[in-house]
Amino acid sequence: GIQVEQSPPDLILQEGANSTLRCNFSDSVNNLQWFHQNPWGQLINLFYIPSGTKQNGRLSATTVATERYSLLYISSSQTTDSGVYFCAVEPWETSYDKVIFGPGTSLSVIP
Amino acid sequence: DVKVTQSSRYLVKRTGEKVFLECVQDMDHENMFWYRQDPGLGLRLIYFSYDVKMKEKGDIPEGYSVSREKKERFSLILESASTNQTSMYLCASSSQLYGYTFGSGTRLTVV
């Protein structure tokens, strides 16, 4: 089946710094989604981005489906950005919107 | 905004009890999912449902069952709770337009 990798596994940032998180996948996908899991455990939908670039405030995401990767950019990081970031891909031949989650990137933003 | 509501944030149950975890979504989504999340193991799919009264096993269905009597409600049932079912349980619904939306999660402890 499809493999999903995320890098880096862990990241520590000073408040105000910028960062790029990467998601690689091994096969064609219908869709890709980025989530932020906050310290209380809730998974927040950040971007639903099968291809192209989207921006939402300090966050933006780019998916290059032909090269099988997606990037999540965080600019001017804040302590509230801390948590785990997951990408999830919907494989090309899946049914019922089933997705495969990556292992996540754990981000700590320190004051 | 799509809202997915899980009935409890924290739950403590005794070994052998029958446990019901409830999930309700308000956007008329057909697909709903139950995951559990454990440190080092990521998100694992327990069961999903693609229509009322329709269900499919995920990757780790053993010890669980589900019920979907109405489109908006998807219940996870632990027939006889065991300590190895102590975990974070996450419910989601999905659409082709917006992808997955998760509830806030239920931290279940079985003692």
PDB file of N, CA, C and O in Angstrom, chain A residues 31 33 35 37 40-43 45 48 86 90 96-99 101, chain B residues 9 31 33 35 37 43 48 50 88 94 96-100 102 104:
ATOM      1  N   ASN A  31      -6.546  13.054  -2.867  1.00  0.00           N
ATOM      2  CA  ASN A  31      -6.583  14.236  -2.022  1.00  0.00           C
ATOM      3  C   ASN A  31      -5.529  14.162  -0.944  1.00  0.00           C
ATOM      4  O   ASN A  31      -5.033  13.087  -0.612  1.00  0.00           O
ATOM      5  N   GLN A  33      -4.609  16.162   2.947  1.00  0.00           N
ATOM      6  CA  GLN A  33      -5.098  17.078   3.975  1.00  0.00           C
ATOM      7  C   GLN A  33      -4.012  17.247   5.030  1.00  0.00           C
ATOM      8  O   GLN A  33      -3.287  16.303   5.345  1.00  0.00           O
ATOM      9  N   PHE A  35      -3.414  18.486   9.069  1.00  0.00           N
ATOM     10  CA  PHE A  35      -4.078  18.675  10.346  1.00  0.00           C
ATOM     11  C   PHE A  35      -3.077  19.152  11.386  1.00  0.00           C
ATOM     12  O   PHE A  35      -1.884  18.819  11.341  1.00  0.00           O
ATOM     13  N   GLN A  37      -2.772  18.819  15.502  1.00  0.00           N
ATOM     14  CA  GLN A  37      -3.328  18.267  16.729  1.00  0.00           C
ATOM     15  C   GLN A  37      -2.830  19.107  17.896  1.00  0.00           C
ATOM     16  O   GLN A  37      -1.618  19.152  18.164  1.00  0.00           O
ATOM     17  N   TRP A  40      -4.477  19.411  23.554  1.00  0.00           N
ATOM     18  CA  TRP A  40      -5.642  18.769  24.150  1.00  0.00           C
ATOM     19  C   TRP A  40      -6.121  17.579  23.310  1.00  0.00           C
ATOM     20  O   TRP A  40      -7.075  16.916  23.686  1.00  0.00           O
ATOM     21  N   GLY A  41      -5.460  17.344  22.209  1.00  0.00           N
ATOM     22  CA  GLY A  41      -5.737  16.149  21.426  1.00  0.00           C
ATOM     23  C   GLY A  41      -6.639  16.340  20.224  1.00  0.00           C
ATOM     24  O   GLY A  41      -6.808  15.412  19.432  1.00  0.00           O
ATOM     25  N   GLN A  42      -7.224  17.511  20.071  1.00  0.00           N
ATOM     26  CA  GLN A  42      -8.130  17.697  18.943  1.00  0.00           C
ATOM     27  C   GLN A  42      -7.371  17.893  17.647  1.00  0.00           C
ATOM     28  O   GLN A  42      -6.391  18.631  17.597  1.00  0.00           O
ATOM     29  N   LEU A  43      -7.840  17.249  16.598  1.00  0.00           N
ATOM     30  CA  LEU A  43      -7.265  17.394  15.262  1.00  0.00           C
ATOM     31  C   LEU A  43      -8.027  18.470  14.510  1.00  0.00           C
ATOM     32  O   LEU A  43      -9.224  18.344  14.260  1.00  0.00           O
ATOM     33  N   ASN A  45      -8.527  20.694  11.132  1.00  0.00           N
ATOM     34  CA  ASN A  45      -8.304  20.680   9.703  1.00  0.00           C
ATOM     35  C   ASN A  45      -7.662  21.998   9.266  1.00  0.00           C
ATOM     36  O   ASN A  45      -8.243  23.056   9.455  1.00  0.00           O
ATOM     37  N   TYR A  48      -7.135  21.347   2.887  1.00  0.00           N
ATOM     38  CA  TYR A  48      -7.572  20.227   2.050  1.00  0.00           C
ATOM     39  C   TYR A  48      -7.038  20.558   0.670  1.00  0.00           C
ATOM     40  O   TYR A  48      -7.569  21.457  -0.006  1.00  0.00           O
ATOM     41  N   PHE A  86      -0.056  16.547  11.148  1.00  0.00           N
ATOM     42  CA  PHE A  86      -0.216  15.325  10.357  1.00  0.00           C
ATOM     43  C   PHE A  86      -0.629  15.684   8.936  1.00  0.00           C
ATOM     44  O   PHE A  86      -1.430  16.592   8.720  1.00  0.00           O
ATOM     45  N   GLU A  90      -5.468  10.479   0.566  1.00  0.00           N
ATOM     46  CA  GLU A  90      -6.493   9.561   0.089  1.00  0.00           C
ATOM     47  C   GLU A  90      -5.931   8.873  -1.152  1.00  0.00           C
ATOM     48  O   GLU A  90      -5.793   9.508  -2.198  1.00  0.00           O
ATOM     49  N   TYR A  96     -14.765   5.278  -0.216  1.00  0.00           N
ATOM     50  CA  TYR A  96     -15.372   5.838   0.991  1.00  0.00           C
ATOM     51  C   TYR A  96     -14.471   6.852   1.693  1.00  0.00           C
ATOM     52  O   TYR A  96     -14.526   7.005   2.900  1.00  0.00           O
ATOM     53  N   ASP A  97     -13.623   7.544   0.940  1.00  0.00           N
ATOM     54  CA  ASP A  97     -12.773   8.608   1.484  1.00  0.00           C
ATOM     55  C   ASP A  97     -11.763   8.119   2.510  1.00  0.00           C
ATOM     56  O   ASP A  97     -11.265   8.904   3.305  1.00  0.00           O
ATOM     57  N   LYS A  98     -11.441   6.835   2.534  1.00  0.00           N
ATOM     58  CA  LYS A  98     -10.460   6.365   3.518  1.00  0.00           C
ATOM     59  C   LYS A  98      -9.100   6.982   3.250  1.00  0.00           C
ATOM     60  O   LYS A  98      -8.686   7.118   2.099  1.00  0.00           O
ATOM     61  N   VAL A  99      -8.427   7.375   4.307  1.00  0.00           N
ATOM     62  CA  VAL A  99      -7.134   8.036   4.163  1.00  0.00           C
ATOM     63  C   VAL A  99      -6.058   7.283   4.917  1.00  0.00           C
ATOM     64  O   VAL A  99      -6.347   6.468   5.790  1.00  0.00           O
ATOM     65  N   PHE A 101      -2.700   8.182   7.206  1.00  0.00           N
ATOM     66  CA  PHE A 101      -2.047   9.260   7.932  1.00  0.00           C
ATOM     67  C   PHE A 101      -0.532   9.058   7.955  1.00  0.00           C
ATOM     68  O   PHE A 101      -0.044   7.934   8.069  1.00  0.00           O
TER      69      PHE A 101
ATOM     70  N   ARG B   9     -15.321  14.141  26.823  1.00  0.00           N
ATOM     71  CA  ARG B   9     -13.893  14.413  26.628  1.00  0.00           C
ATOM     72  C   ARG B   9     -13.049  13.406  27.396  1.00  0.00           C
ATOM     73  O   ARG B   9     -12.004  12.973  26.932  1.00  0.00           O
ATOM     74  N   ASN B  31     -20.044   9.592   5.098  1.00  0.00           N
ATOM     75  CA  ASN B  31     -18.959   8.784   5.663  1.00  0.00           C
ATOM     76  C   ASN B  31     -18.595   9.252   7.069  1.00  0.00           C
ATOM     77  O   ASN B  31     -18.400  10.448   7.309  1.00  0.00           O
ATOM     78  N   PHE B  33     -16.134   7.887  10.671  1.00  0.00           N
ATOM     79  CA  PHE B  33     -14.994   7.035  11.015  1.00  0.00           C
ATOM     80  C   PHE B  33     -14.728   7.080  12.524  1.00  0.00           C
ATOM     81  O   PHE B  33     -14.922   8.115  13.161  1.00  0.00           O
ATOM     82  N   TYR B  35     -11.385   6.290  14.998  1.00  0.00           N
ATOM     83  CA  TYR B  35      -9.967   5.996  15.124  1.00  0.00           C
ATOM     84  C   TYR B  35      -9.611   5.899  16.601  1.00  0.00           C
ATOM     85  O   TYR B  35     -10.258   6.497  17.454  1.00  0.00           O
ATOM     86  N   GLN B  37      -5.950   6.510  18.903  1.00  0.00           N
ATOM     87  CA  GLN B  37      -4.597   7.050  18.784  1.00  0.00           C
ATOM     88  C   GLN B  37      -3.818   6.706  20.027  1.00  0.00           C
ATOM     89  O   GLN B  37      -4.249   7.024  21.148  1.00  0.00           O
ATOM     90  N   LEU B  43      -2.535   7.105  14.295  1.00  0.00           N
ATOM     91  CA  LEU B  43      -3.990   6.938  14.231  1.00  0.00           C
ATOM     92  C   LEU B  43      -4.309   5.633  13.517  1.00  0.00           C
ATOM     93  O   LEU B  43      -3.823   5.390  12.414  1.00  0.00           O
ATOM     94  N   PHE B  48     -15.534   2.139  10.022  1.00  0.00           N
ATOM     95  CA  PHE B  48     -16.135   3.275   9.359  1.00  0.00           C
ATOM     96  C   PHE B  48     -17.502   2.896   8.820  1.00  0.00           C
ATOM     97  O   PHE B  48     -17.844   1.704   8.726  1.00  0.00           O
ATOM     98  N   TYR B  50     -20.438   4.124   5.708  1.00  0.00           N
ATOM     99  CA  TYR B  50     -20.660   4.929   4.510  1.00  0.00           C
ATOM    100  C   TYR B  50     -22.131   5.217   4.267  1.00  0.00           C
ATOM    101  O   TYR B  50     -22.501   5.845   3.271  1.00  0.00           O
ATOM    102  N   MET B  88      -6.968   7.259  23.275  1.00  0.00           N
ATOM    103  CA  MET B  88      -7.679   8.427  22.772  1.00  0.00           C
ATOM    104  C   MET B  88      -8.511   7.956  21.588  1.00  0.00           C
ATOM    105  O   MET B  88      -7.961   7.365  20.648  1.00  0.00           O
ATOM    106  N   SER B  94     -16.590  12.894   6.802  1.00  0.00           N
ATOM    107  CA  SER B  94     -15.858  13.401   5.630  1.00  0.00           C
ATOM    108  C   SER B  94     -16.789  13.729   4.486  1.00  0.00           C
ATOM    109  O   SER B  94     -17.890  13.184   4.360  1.00  0.00           O
ATOM    110  N   GLN B  96     -16.349  15.003   0.065  1.00  0.00           N
ATOM    111  CA  GLN B  96     -15.423  15.193  -1.044  1.00  0.00           C
ATOM    112  C   GLN B  96     -14.991  16.653  -1.162  1.00  0.00           C
ATOM    113  O   GLN B  96     -13.923  16.954  -1.685  1.00  0.00           O
ATOM    114  N   LEU B  97     -15.806  17.530  -0.623  1.00  0.00           N
ATOM    115  CA  LEU B  97     -15.513  18.958  -0.772  1.00  0.00           C
ATOM    116  C   LEU B  97     -14.534  19.469   0.280  1.00  0.00           C
ATOM    117  O   LEU B  97     -13.671  20.302  -0.011  1.00  0.00           O
ATOM    118  N   TYR B  98     -14.659  18.976   1.510  1.00  0.00           N
ATOM    119  CA  TYR B  98     -13.890  19.546   2.617  1.00  0.00           C
ATOM    120  C   TYR B  98     -12.977  18.549   3.310  1.00  0.00           C
ATOM    121  O   TYR B  98     -12.241  18.929   4.205  1.00  0.00           O
ATOM    122  N   GLY B  99     -13.038  17.273   2.917  1.00  0.00           N
ATOM    123  CA  GLY B  99     -12.194  16.300   3.575  1.00  0.00           C
ATOM    124  C   GLY B  99     -12.737  15.925   4.942  1.00  0.00           C
ATOM    125  O   GLY B  99     -13.934  15.964   5.192  1.00  0.00           O
ATOM    126  N   TYR B 100     -11.821  15.578   5.835  1.00  0.00           N
ATOM    127  CA  TYR B 100     -12.176  15.093   7.159  1.00  0.00           C
ATOM    128  C   TYR B 100     -12.348  16.237   8.149  1.00  0.00           C
ATOM    129  O   TYR B 100     -11.570  17.191   8.159  1.00  0.00           O
ATOM    130  N   PHE B 102     -12.744  16.303  12.381  1.00  0.00           N
ATOM    131  CA  PHE B 102     -12.683  15.465  13.577  1.00  0.00           C
ATOM    132  C   PHE B 102     -13.433  16.108  14.733  1.00  0.00           C
ATOM    133  O   PHE B 102     -13.521  17.333  14.850  1.00  0.00           O
ATOM    134  N   SER B 104     -13.577  16.421  19.033  1.00  0.00           N
ATOM    135  CA  SER B 104     -12.537  16.836  19.989  1.00  0.00           C
ATOM    136  C   SER B 104     -11.872  15.666  20.696  1.00  0.00           C
ATOM    137  O   SER B 104     -10.891  15.861  21.399  1.00  0.00           O
TER     138      SER B 104
END
